[in-house]
């Protein structure tokens, strides 16, 4: 018995030692050798996100928590554990003698891929403080650690208070699933020295505490609107001369039960060291995948951080599903079209789980809500669908599924989702094409009131959908359907080039509609342009109005009114004829500024191209006058499709000017500093042109084959793209002054390198067994090999 007690005592000592080590762990030390970007002082009063798949926190870079957001007015900041909110934020105060200082005026903010940090200069009390925080993977909670340094030669007795502004409330559209908010009440656990709060009518909980003994506690009225409550815990911390100590705060939540809450709190408070190291290692893995090295270091760094941004946006609600949110803070839930763009990029950077989970979620919910192949537009994290789907989202789904199959080669994946595609294409052509002219009617990407006739983007994406669906049908052995779809794609392509093209404007039209529709839209557009002070647009619109009245038409016809970015989608999907594309791409250059492409062309003014300042958004959230990353990305893809990589690089550089402009390590939705502080579809605008176009990687995983046809910008003499996942293979491409080296992890895959063949070009193998042939019709050398590594000399 005595021996058993000794063993038990030893176990307790070991456990206490481990717990002490965990308590003393410095998050700041772990962060030291991780990539980081320091924010700008002028943007300390702008938001940041501490990201996690279950919980995330939105506050300001100065350390404060103002009420932010418009989707739920003033409620999109704070700490969220979807489908509920936990807190509006918290306040940490430090008192020395009788001087009280609040940590809400940081002098510096630094962002890390998986954490962030605020630094406070507290000279008035002889201290400095650093607040670091992270969200553990898969956990409903987070850790906030404050390291306090005594910068003076005399000891100090600190009094620290932590005030949580609790607000247990439902997500957007909560009322649709009977999530009714009630008043929150709190209790104090004297043994644990923690506080737990519960919503009065629901099993929604939040719990918080620290790794230092609490001295007193108190409850008070909230500082924020809503039905929350404030909870205060006070601590004492003696600090010797020139000494640094840390205090760690732990926050856990649950929307299920108190047992679930307590389990999470225990896990986080006991194991946060292992959790942050695991998250750090996982992010290092994200950086290694599809690793870019190019002469433009700003683009290289932006590309790396866009990969981190992608992980920030994964939103998991186990009872509903897992998928990528569109943007933070106002679009943290799930969208059809945002995912259809973004997931193409996610696949190219190897973040496959996010791809498969999001597609599974969108497909299952679309089937449950619509049942006809129509893909939903927007769904909140409680499962409530706000918009059953804009018209373009259904055809874009077909293109997404085909693209993912090219990367994974999984025929079961195609078989699983092809039924939705078939139903969706049938729905498009039977229910949404009233006049049977192959152009579906309804809203596309441009959500302008009244702009819901036959839209150019809907037509372009429909053409691409039938083309891609024909490839899917062929891959699954349905050759009759493949031929039917292919012929329809060819017919739509021909009609778009004939009926949507405007020779007068050297552009594809915004839409095809009646004179009545056009005249009504023109009146609205004139008011918009006049309000924004765009005299050139007002004059052009008036001229168009008069031309319509002088030459009326009894049938629908194409109109160029807004110069919306979607007029470039025929080039994005590659259906435009070369002559029209070249003209349209030049026309598009009129509607840009130093950060990229205007959403609506008539919003630009005559000085476009010279103003590179902050975006002046309206007091009420609006995209009017916006330049956005998605239109810019579409333009990059379009330029590359028609052999203009230097132009594509120009747009890429414009877009990259927004990188770290306001939030270090991220790119805003609206360039350079408006809207969502991080946005999912940014990865489409980087990964698709860089991986698939500049480096020319065209995967064919089903046949264990990858075609590589680099078309780099002329200034990229040395470039590399490493560890690109394709099926069960990984491919790396190294290009350096006429030498091209390819490495793959499998030796049963066929690599086909395609290089331009000109009168003066030469190609010679250096390493590996290769078969070199010439395709004079295509004007390329074709280098084939199954070797793990090949290298060739290429002079052009």
PDB file of N, CA and C in Angstrom, residues 239-323:
ATOM      1  N   UNK A 239       5.846  41.765  -9.689  1.00  0.00           N
ATOM      2  CA  UNK A 239       6.794  41.789 -10.799  1.00  0.00           C
ATOM      3  C   UNK A 239       8.095  42.432 -10.319  1.00  0.00           C
ATOM      4  N   UNK A 240       9.175  41.623 -10.329  1.00  0.00           N
ATOM      5  CA  UNK A 240      10.458  42.134  -9.886  1.00  0.00           C
ATOM      6  C   UNK A 240      11.061  43.107 -10.884  1.00  0.00           C
ATOM      7  N   UNK A 241      12.147  43.728 -10.488  1.00  0.00           N
ATOM      8  CA  UNK A 241      12.845  44.673 -11.356  1.00  0.00           C
ATOM      9  C   UNK A 241      13.279  43.980 -12.639  1.00  0.00           C
ATOM     10  N   UNK A 242      12.942  44.606 -13.788  1.00  0.00           N
ATOM     11  CA  UNK A 242      13.318  44.094 -15.118  1.00  0.00           C
ATOM     12  C   UNK A 242      12.835  42.660 -15.364  1.00  0.00           C
ATOM     13  N   UNK A 243      11.772  42.276 -14.720  1.00  0.00           N
ATOM     14  CA  UNK A 243      11.246  40.915 -14.852  1.00  0.00           C
ATOM     15  C   UNK A 243      10.061  40.881 -15.816  1.00  0.00           C
ATOM     16  N   UNK A 244       9.880  39.734 -16.475  1.00  0.00           N
ATOM     17  CA  UNK A 244       8.727  39.504 -17.350  1.00  0.00           C
ATOM     18  C   UNK A 244       7.928  38.314 -16.829  1.00  0.00           C
ATOM     19  N   UNK A 245       6.637  38.483 -16.716  1.00  0.00           N
ATOM     20  CA  UNK A 245       5.750  37.376 -16.357  1.00  0.00           C
ATOM     21  C   UNK A 245       4.574  37.343 -17.328  1.00  0.00           C
ATOM     22  N   UNK A 246       3.991  36.166 -17.447  1.00  0.00           N
ATOM     23  CA  UNK A 246       2.828  36.017 -18.323  1.00  0.00           C
ATOM     24  C   UNK A 246       1.606  35.622 -17.523  1.00  0.00           C
ATOM     25  N   UNK A 247       0.462  36.014 -18.024  1.00  0.00           N
ATOM     26  CA  UNK A 247      -0.824  35.535 -17.525  1.00  0.00           C
ATOM     27  C   UNK A 247      -1.637  35.099 -18.745  1.00  0.00           C
ATOM     28  N   UNK A 248      -2.145  33.880 -18.695  1.00  0.00           N
ATOM     29  CA  UNK A 248      -2.888  33.322 -19.825  1.00  0.00           C
ATOM     30  C   UNK A 248      -4.366  33.231 -19.471  1.00  0.00           C
ATOM     31  N   UNK A 249      -5.199  33.704 -20.380  1.00  0.00           N
ATOM     32  CA  UNK A 249      -6.651  33.640 -20.221  1.00  0.00           C
ATOM     33  C   UNK A 249      -7.205  32.601 -21.192  1.00  0.00           C
ATOM     34  N   UNK A 250      -8.140  31.808 -20.708  1.00  0.00           N
ATOM     35  CA  UNK A 250      -8.730  30.736 -21.513  1.00  0.00           C
ATOM     36  C   UNK A 250     -10.221  30.991 -21.658  1.00  0.00           C
ATOM     37  N   UNK A 251     -10.700  30.872 -22.887  1.00  0.00           N
ATOM     38  CA  UNK A 251     -12.114  31.110 -23.180  1.00  0.00           C
ATOM     39  C   UNK A 251     -12.649  29.898 -23.928  1.00  0.00           C
ATOM     40  N   UNK A 252     -13.729  29.336 -23.435  1.00  0.00           N
ATOM     41  CA  UNK A 252     -14.346  28.169 -24.080  1.00  0.00           C
ATOM     42  C   UNK A 252     -15.830  28.425 -24.269  1.00  0.00           C
ATOM     43  N   UNK A 253     -16.397  27.786 -25.272  1.00  0.00           N
ATOM     44  CA  UNK A 253     -17.819  27.944 -25.534  1.00  0.00           C
ATOM     45  C   UNK A 253     -18.466  26.625 -25.910  1.00  0.00           C
ATOM     46  N   UNK A 254     -19.775  26.612 -25.861  1.00  0.00           N
ATOM     47  CA  UNK A 254     -20.543  25.457 -26.346  1.00  0.00           C
ATOM     48  C   UNK A 254     -21.968  25.903 -26.626  1.00  0.00           C
ATOM     49  N   UNK A 255     -22.558  25.322 -27.652  1.00  0.00           N
ATOM     50  CA  UNK A 255     -23.973  25.550 -27.915  1.00  0.00           C
ATOM     51  C   UNK A 255     -24.746  24.249 -27.709  1.00  0.00           C
ATOM     52  N   UNK A 256     -24.105  23.299 -26.968  1.00  0.00           N
ATOM     53  CA  UNK A 256     -24.731  21.999 -26.729  1.00  0.00           C
ATOM     54  C   UNK A 256     -25.036  21.750 -25.251  1.00  0.00           C
ATOM     55  N   UNK A 257     -23.996  21.865 -24.404  1.00  0.00           N
ATOM     56  CA  UNK A 257     -24.194  21.516 -22.993  1.00  0.00           C
ATOM     57  C   UNK A 257     -23.065  22.060 -22.147  1.00  0.00           C
ATOM     58  N   UNK A 258     -23.290  22.100 -20.846  1.00  0.00           N
ATOM     59  CA  UNK A 258     -22.247  22.545 -19.922  1.00  0.00           C
ATOM     60  C   UNK A 258     -21.126  21.520 -19.837  1.00  0.00           C
ATOM     61  N   UNK A 259     -21.464  20.256 -19.969  1.00  0.00           N
ATOM     62  CA  UNK A 259     -20.418  19.224 -19.970  1.00  0.00           C
ATOM     63  C   UNK A 259     -19.461  19.421 -21.147  1.00  0.00           C
ATOM     64  N   UNK A 260     -20.030  19.695 -22.293  1.00  0.00           N
ATOM     65  CA  UNK A 260     -19.218  19.959 -23.487  1.00  0.00           C
ATOM     66  C   UNK A 260     -18.330  21.181 -23.248  1.00  0.00           C
ATOM     67  N   UNK A 261     -18.895  22.208 -22.630  1.00  0.00           N
ATOM     68  CA  UNK A 261     -18.152  23.427 -22.318  1.00  0.00           C
ATOM     69  C   UNK A 261     -16.964  23.129 -21.407  1.00  0.00           C
ATOM     70  N   UNK A 262     -17.225  22.407 -20.320  1.00  0.00           N
ATOM     71  CA  UNK A 262     -16.174  22.129 -19.340  1.00  0.00           C
ATOM     72  C   UNK A 262     -15.063  21.272 -19.920  1.00  0.00           C
ATOM     73  N   UNK A 263     -15.445  20.328 -20.781  1.00  0.00           N
ATOM     74  CA  UNK A 263     -14.429  19.478 -21.411  1.00  0.00           C
ATOM     75  C   UNK A 263     -13.502  20.305 -22.296  1.00  0.00           C
ATOM     76  N   UNK A 264     -14.079  21.225 -23.048  1.00  0.00           N
ATOM     77  CA  UNK A 264     -13.261  22.081 -23.916  1.00  0.00           C
ATOM     78  C   UNK A 264     -12.348  22.977 -23.088  1.00  0.00           C
ATOM     79  N   UNK A 265     -12.886  23.564 -22.040  1.00  0.00           N
ATOM     80  CA  UNK A 265     -12.063  24.444 -21.200  1.00  0.00           C
ATOM     81  C   UNK A 265     -10.873  23.684 -20.608  1.00  0.00           C
ATOM     82  N   UNK A 266     -11.127  22.498 -20.132  1.00  0.00           N
ATOM     83  CA  UNK A 266     -10.060  21.679 -19.544  1.00  0.00           C
ATOM     84  C   UNK A 266      -8.999  21.347 -20.583  1.00  0.00           C
ATOM     85  N   UNK A 267      -9.439  20.950 -21.779  1.00  0.00           N
ATOM     86  CA  UNK A 267      -8.490  20.599 -22.839  1.00  0.00           C
ATOM     87  C   UNK A 267      -7.598  21.784 -23.195  1.00  0.00           C
ATOM     88  N   UNK A 268      -8.203  22.942 -23.369  1.00  0.00           N
ATOM     89  CA  UNK A 268      -7.436  24.105 -23.806  1.00  0.00           C
ATOM     90  C   UNK A 268      -6.495  24.586 -22.707  1.00  0.00           C
ATOM     91  N   UNK A 269      -6.998  24.699 -21.500  1.00  0.00           N
ATOM     92  CA  UNK A 269      -6.172  25.226 -20.412  1.00  0.00           C
ATOM     93  C   UNK A 269      -5.035  24.282 -20.049  1.00  0.00           C
ATOM     94  N   UNK A 270      -5.216  22.980 -20.282  1.00  0.00           N
ATOM     95  CA  UNK A 270      -4.193  22.000 -19.926  1.00  0.00           C
ATOM     96  C   UNK A 270      -3.211  21.709 -21.049  1.00  0.00           C
ATOM     97  N   UNK A 271      -3.633  21.927 -22.301  1.00  0.00           N
ATOM     98  CA  UNK A 271      -2.828  21.455 -23.431  1.00  0.00           C
ATOM     99  C   UNK A 271      -2.556  22.506 -24.492  1.00  0.00           C
ATOM    100  N   UNK A 272      -2.696  23.777 -24.167  1.00  0.00           N
ATOM    101  CA  UNK A 272      -2.586  24.795 -25.218  1.00  0.00           C
ATOM    102  C   UNK A 272      -1.192  24.848 -25.835  1.00  0.00           C
ATOM    103  N   UNK A 273      -0.172  24.457 -25.082  1.00  0.00           N
ATOM    104  CA  UNK A 273       1.182  24.434 -25.647  1.00  0.00           C
ATOM    105  C   UNK A 273       1.300  23.453 -26.789  1.00  0.00           C
ATOM    106  N   UNK A 274       0.806  22.235 -26.562  1.00  0.00           N
ATOM    107  CA  UNK A 274       0.829  21.232 -27.626  1.00  0.00           C
ATOM    108  C   UNK A 274      -0.048  21.663 -28.805  1.00  0.00           C
ATOM    109  N   UNK A 275      -1.146  22.340 -28.479  1.00  0.00           N
ATOM    110  CA  UNK A 275      -2.078  22.755 -29.526  1.00  0.00           C
ATOM    111  C   UNK A 275      -1.470  23.826 -30.433  1.00  0.00           C
ATOM    112  N   UNK A 276      -0.774  24.803 -29.858  1.00  0.00           N
ATOM    113  CA  UNK A 276      -0.205  25.847 -30.713  1.00  0.00           C
ATOM    114  C   UNK A 276       0.970  25.291 -31.512  1.00  0.00           C
ATOM    115  N   UNK A 277       1.736  24.357 -30.924  1.00  0.00           N
ATOM    116  CA  UNK A 277       2.832  23.759 -31.693  1.00  0.00           C
ATOM    117  C   UNK A 277       2.291  22.939 -32.861  1.00  0.00           C
ATOM    118  N   UNK A 278       1.163  22.230 -32.629  1.00  0.00           N
ATOM    119  CA  UNK A 278       0.552  21.437 -33.702  1.00  0.00           C
ATOM    120  C   UNK A 278       0.035  22.338 -34.810  1.00  0.00           C
ATOM    121  N   UNK A 279      -0.553  23.472 -34.422  1.00  0.00           N
ATOM    122  CA  UNK A 279      -1.079  24.390 -35.432  1.00  0.00           C
ATOM    123  C   UNK A 279       0.066  25.030 -36.210  1.00  0.00           C
ATOM    124  N   UNK A 280       1.129  25.374 -35.517  1.00  0.00           N
ATOM    125  CA  UNK A 280       2.301  25.934 -36.177  1.00  0.00           C
ATOM    126  C   UNK A 280       2.857  24.954 -37.210  1.00  0.00           C
ATOM    127  N   UNK A 281       2.970  23.688 -36.819  1.00  0.00           N
ATOM    128  CA  UNK A 281       3.500  22.662 -37.736  1.00  0.00           C
ATOM    129  C   UNK A 281       2.578  22.476 -38.931  1.00  0.00           C
ATOM    130  N   UNK A 282       1.277  22.523 -38.692  1.00  0.00           N
ATOM    131  CA  UNK A 282       0.331  22.356 -39.796  1.00  0.00           C
ATOM    132  C   UNK A 282       0.450  23.519 -40.787  1.00  0.00           C
ATOM    133  N   UNK A 283       0.620  24.710 -40.280  1.00  0.00           N
ATOM    134  CA  UNK A 283       0.774  25.863 -41.167  1.00  0.00           C
ATOM    135  C   UNK A 283       2.096  25.826 -41.930  1.00  0.00           C
ATOM    136  N   UNK A 284       3.120  25.282 -41.321  1.00  0.00           N
ATOM    137  CA  UNK A 284       4.373  25.099 -42.054  1.00  0.00           C
ATOM    138  C   UNK A 284       4.165  24.150 -43.225  1.00  0.00           C
ATOM    139  N   UNK A 285       3.280  23.167 -43.037  1.00  0.00           N
ATOM    140  CA  UNK A 285       2.927  22.267 -44.132  1.00  0.00           C
ATOM    141  C   UNK A 285       2.177  22.985 -45.239  1.00  0.00           C
ATOM    142  N   UNK A 286       1.291  23.905 -44.879  1.00  0.00           N
ATOM    143  CA  UNK A 286       0.578  24.690 -45.891  1.00  0.00           C
ATOM    144  C   UNK A 286       1.553  25.507 -46.723  1.00  0.00           C
ATOM    145  N   UNK A 287       2.566  26.048 -46.059  1.00  0.00           N
ATOM    146  CA  UNK A 287       3.557  26.865 -46.769  1.00  0.00           C
ATOM    147  C   UNK A 287       4.375  26.031 -47.740  1.00  0.00           C
ATOM    148  N   UNK A 288       4.672  24.776 -47.381  1.00  0.00           N
ATOM    149  CA  UNK A 288       5.499  23.908 -48.244  1.00  0.00           C
ATOM    150  C   UNK A 288       4.764  23.496 -49.511  1.00  0.00           C
ATOM    151  N   UNK A 289       3.443  23.375 -49.425  1.00  0.00           N
ATOM    152  CA  UNK A 289       2.664  22.957 -50.596  1.00  0.00           C
ATOM    153  C   UNK A 289       2.548  24.099 -51.595  1.00  0.00           C
ATOM    154  N   UNK A 290       2.728  23.772 -52.878  1.00  0.00           N
ATOM    155  CA  UNK A 290       2.622  24.772 -53.954  1.00  0.00           C
ATOM    156  C   UNK A 290       3.409  26.025 -53.558  1.00  0.00           C
ATOM    157  N   UNK A 291       4.680  25.820 -53.282  1.00  0.00           N
ATOM    158  CA  UNK A 291       5.558  26.906 -52.828  1.00  0.00           C
ATOM    159  C   UNK A 291       6.103  27.672 -54.026  1.00  0.00           C
ATOM    160  N   UNK A 292       5.890  28.976 -54.032  1.00  0.00           N
ATOM    161  CA  UNK A 292       6.246  29.830 -55.158  1.00  0.00           C
ATOM    162  C   UNK A 292       7.532  30.608 -54.873  1.00  0.00           C
ATOM    163  N   UNK A 293       8.414  30.648 -55.874  1.00  0.00           N
ATOM    164  CA  UNK A 293       9.595  31.503 -55.823  1.00  0.00           C
ATOM    165  C   UNK A 293       9.688  32.247 -57.149  1.00  0.00           C
ATOM    166  N   UNK A 294       9.583  33.577 -57.100  1.00  0.00           N
ATOM    167  CA  UNK A 294       9.624  34.404 -58.315  1.00  0.00           C
ATOM    168  C   UNK A 294      10.384  35.693 -58.026  1.00  0.00           C
ATOM    169  N   UNK A 295      10.799  36.417 -59.068  1.00  0.00           N
ATOM    170  CA  UNK A 295      11.518  37.679 -58.848  1.00  0.00           C
ATOM    171  C   UNK A 295      10.695  38.742 -58.124  1.00  0.00           C
ATOM    172  N   UNK A 296       9.375  38.749 -58.342  1.00  0.00           N
ATOM    173  CA  UNK A 296       8.508  39.724 -57.680  1.00  0.00           C
ATOM    174  C   UNK A 296       8.204  39.225 -56.268  1.00  0.00           C
ATOM    175  N   UNK A 297       9.001  39.682 -55.309  1.00  0.00           N
ATOM    176  CA  UNK A 297       8.904  39.162 -53.949  1.00  0.00           C
ATOM    177  C   UNK A 297       7.601  39.540 -53.261  1.00  0.00           C
ATOM    178  N   UNK A 298       7.002  40.664 -53.659  1.00  0.00           N
ATOM    179  CA  UNK A 298       5.713  41.028 -53.081  1.00  0.00           C
ATOM    180  C   UNK A 298       4.651  40.002 -53.468  1.00  0.00           C
ATOM    181  N   UNK A 299       4.678  39.570 -54.731  1.00  0.00           N
ATOM    182  CA  UNK A 299       3.734  38.546 -55.184  1.00  0.00           C
ATOM    183  C   UNK A 299       4.026  37.223 -54.498  1.00  0.00           C
ATOM    184  N   UNK A 300       5.280  36.890 -54.370  1.00  0.00           N
ATOM    185  CA  UNK A 300       5.675  35.644 -53.703  1.00  0.00           C
ATOM    186  C   UNK A 300       5.142  35.601 -52.272  1.00  0.00           C
ATOM    187  N   UNK A 301       5.325  36.698 -51.549  1.00  0.00           N
ATOM    188  CA  UNK A 301       4.851  36.748 -50.170  1.00  0.00           C
ATOM    189  C   UNK A 301       3.321  36.734 -50.107  1.00  0.00           C
ATOM    190  N   UNK A 302       2.671  37.482 -50.995  1.00  0.00           N
ATOM    191  CA  UNK A 302       1.205  37.495 -51.013  1.00  0.00           C
ATOM    192  C   UNK A 302       0.654  36.101 -51.290  1.00  0.00           C
ATOM    193  N   UNK A 303       1.281  35.384 -52.221  1.00  0.00           N
ATOM    194  CA  UNK A 303       0.826  34.035 -52.552  1.00  0.00           C
ATOM    195  C   UNK A 303       0.932  33.114 -51.336  1.00  0.00           C
ATOM    196  N   UNK A 304       2.030  33.222 -50.605  1.00  0.00           N
ATOM    197  CA  UNK A 304       2.194  32.398 -49.396  1.00  0.00           C
ATOM    198  C   UNK A 304       1.084  32.693 -48.386  1.00  0.00           C
ATOM    199  N   UNK A 305       0.809  33.969 -48.160  1.00  0.00           N
ATOM    200  CA  UNK A 305      -0.190  34.335 -47.154  1.00  0.00           C
ATOM    201  C   UNK A 305      -1.616  34.072 -47.611  1.00  0.00           C
ATOM    202  N   UNK A 306      -1.859  34.126 -48.910  1.00  0.00           N
ATOM    203  CA  UNK A 306      -3.194  33.758 -49.404  1.00  0.00           C
ATOM    204  C   UNK A 306      -3.490  32.301 -49.033  1.00  0.00           C
ATOM    205  N   UNK A 307      -2.462  31.457 -49.029  1.00  0.00           N
ATOM    206  CA  UNK A 307      -2.649  30.061 -48.600  1.00  0.00           C
ATOM    207  C   UNK A 307      -3.059  30.013 -47.128  1.00  0.00           C
ATOM    208  N   UNK A 308      -2.454  30.856 -46.301  1.00  0.00           N
ATOM    209  CA  UNK A 308      -2.859  30.914 -44.893  1.00  0.00           C
ATOM    210  C   UNK A 308      -4.283  31.454 -44.780  1.00  0.00           C
ATOM    211  N   UNK A 309      -4.583  32.502 -45.546  1.00  0.00           N
ATOM    212  CA  UNK A 309      -5.925  33.091 -45.521  1.00  0.00           C
ATOM    213  C   UNK A 309      -6.984  32.034 -45.818  1.00  0.00           C
ATOM    214  N   UNK A 310      -6.678  31.142 -46.752  1.00  0.00           N
ATOM    215  CA  UNK A 310      -7.636  30.088 -47.105  1.00  0.00           C
ATOM    216  C   UNK A 310      -8.007  29.249 -45.886  1.00  0.00           C
ATOM    217  N   UNK A 311      -7.016  28.939 -45.079  1.00  0.00           N
ATOM    218  CA  UNK A 311      -7.284  28.134 -43.885  1.00  0.00           C
ATOM    219  C   UNK A 311      -8.069  28.931 -42.851  1.00  0.00           C
ATOM    220  N   UNK A 312      -7.837  30.247 -42.787  1.00  0.00           N
ATOM    221  CA  UNK A 312      -8.584  31.080 -41.841  1.00  0.00           C
ATOM    222  C   UNK A 312     -10.086  30.981 -42.071  1.00  0.00           C
ATOM    223  N   UNK A 313     -10.483  30.718 -43.309  1.00  0.00           N
ATOM    224  CA  UNK A 313     -11.894  30.829 -43.688  1.00  0.00           C
ATOM    225  C   UNK A 313     -12.668  29.521 -43.570  1.00  0.00           C
ATOM    226  N   UNK A 314     -12.012  28.445 -43.174  1.00  0.00           N
ATOM    227  CA  UNK A 314     -12.724  27.182 -43.003  1.00  0.00           C
ATOM    228  C   UNK A 314     -13.651  27.296 -41.793  1.00  0.00           C
ATOM    229  N   UNK A 315     -14.930  27.015 -42.025  1.00  0.00           N
ATOM    230  CA  UNK A 315     -15.921  27.140 -40.955  1.00  0.00           C
ATOM    231  C   UNK A 315     -16.585  25.786 -40.741  1.00  0.00           C
ATOM    232  N   UNK A 316     -16.452  25.261 -39.519  1.00  0.00           N
ATOM    233  CA  UNK A 316     -16.986  23.941 -39.208  1.00  0.00           C
ATOM    234  C   UNK A 316     -18.063  24.035 -38.139  1.00  0.00           C
ATOM    235  N   UNK A 317     -19.232  23.566 -38.485  1.00  0.00           N
ATOM    236  CA  UNK A 317     -20.336  23.402 -37.542  1.00  0.00           C
ATOM    237  C   UNK A 317     -20.780  21.956 -37.698  1.00  0.00           C
ATOM    238  N   UNK A 318     -20.295  21.054 -36.842  1.00  0.00           N
ATOM    239  CA  UNK A 318     -20.485  19.617 -37.084  1.00  0.00           C
ATOM    240  C   UNK A 318     -21.915  19.201 -37.360  1.00  0.00           C
ATOM    241  N   UNK A 319     -22.874  19.866 -36.730  1.00  0.00           N
ATOM    242  CA  UNK A 319     -24.271  19.484 -36.921  1.00  0.00           C
ATOM    243  C   UNK A 319     -24.806  19.881 -38.295  1.00  0.00           C
ATOM    244  N   UNK A 320     -24.115  20.792 -38.971  1.00  0.00           N
ATOM    245  CA  UNK A 320     -24.542  21.256 -40.296  1.00  0.00           C
ATOM    246  C   UNK A 320     -23.549  20.823 -41.376  1.00  0.00           C
ATOM    247  N   UNK A 321     -22.280  21.101 -41.143  1.00  0.00           N
ATOM    248  CA  UNK A 321     -21.253  20.726 -42.120  1.00  0.00           C
ATOM    249  C   UNK A 321     -20.023  21.602 -41.984  1.00  0.00           C
ATOM    250  N   UNK A 322     -19.068  21.347 -42.849  1.00  0.00           N
ATOM    251  CA  UNK A 322     -17.825  22.116 -42.892  1.00  0.00           C
ATOM    252  C   UNK A 322     -17.642  22.650 -44.298  1.00  0.00           C
ATOM    253  N   UNK A 323     -17.210  23.894 -44.375  1.00  0.00           N
ATOM    254  CA  UNK A 323     -16.957  24.488 -45.685  1.00  0.00           C
ATOM    255  C   UNK A 323     -16.275  25.824 -45.505  1.00  0.00           C
TER     256      UNK A 323
END
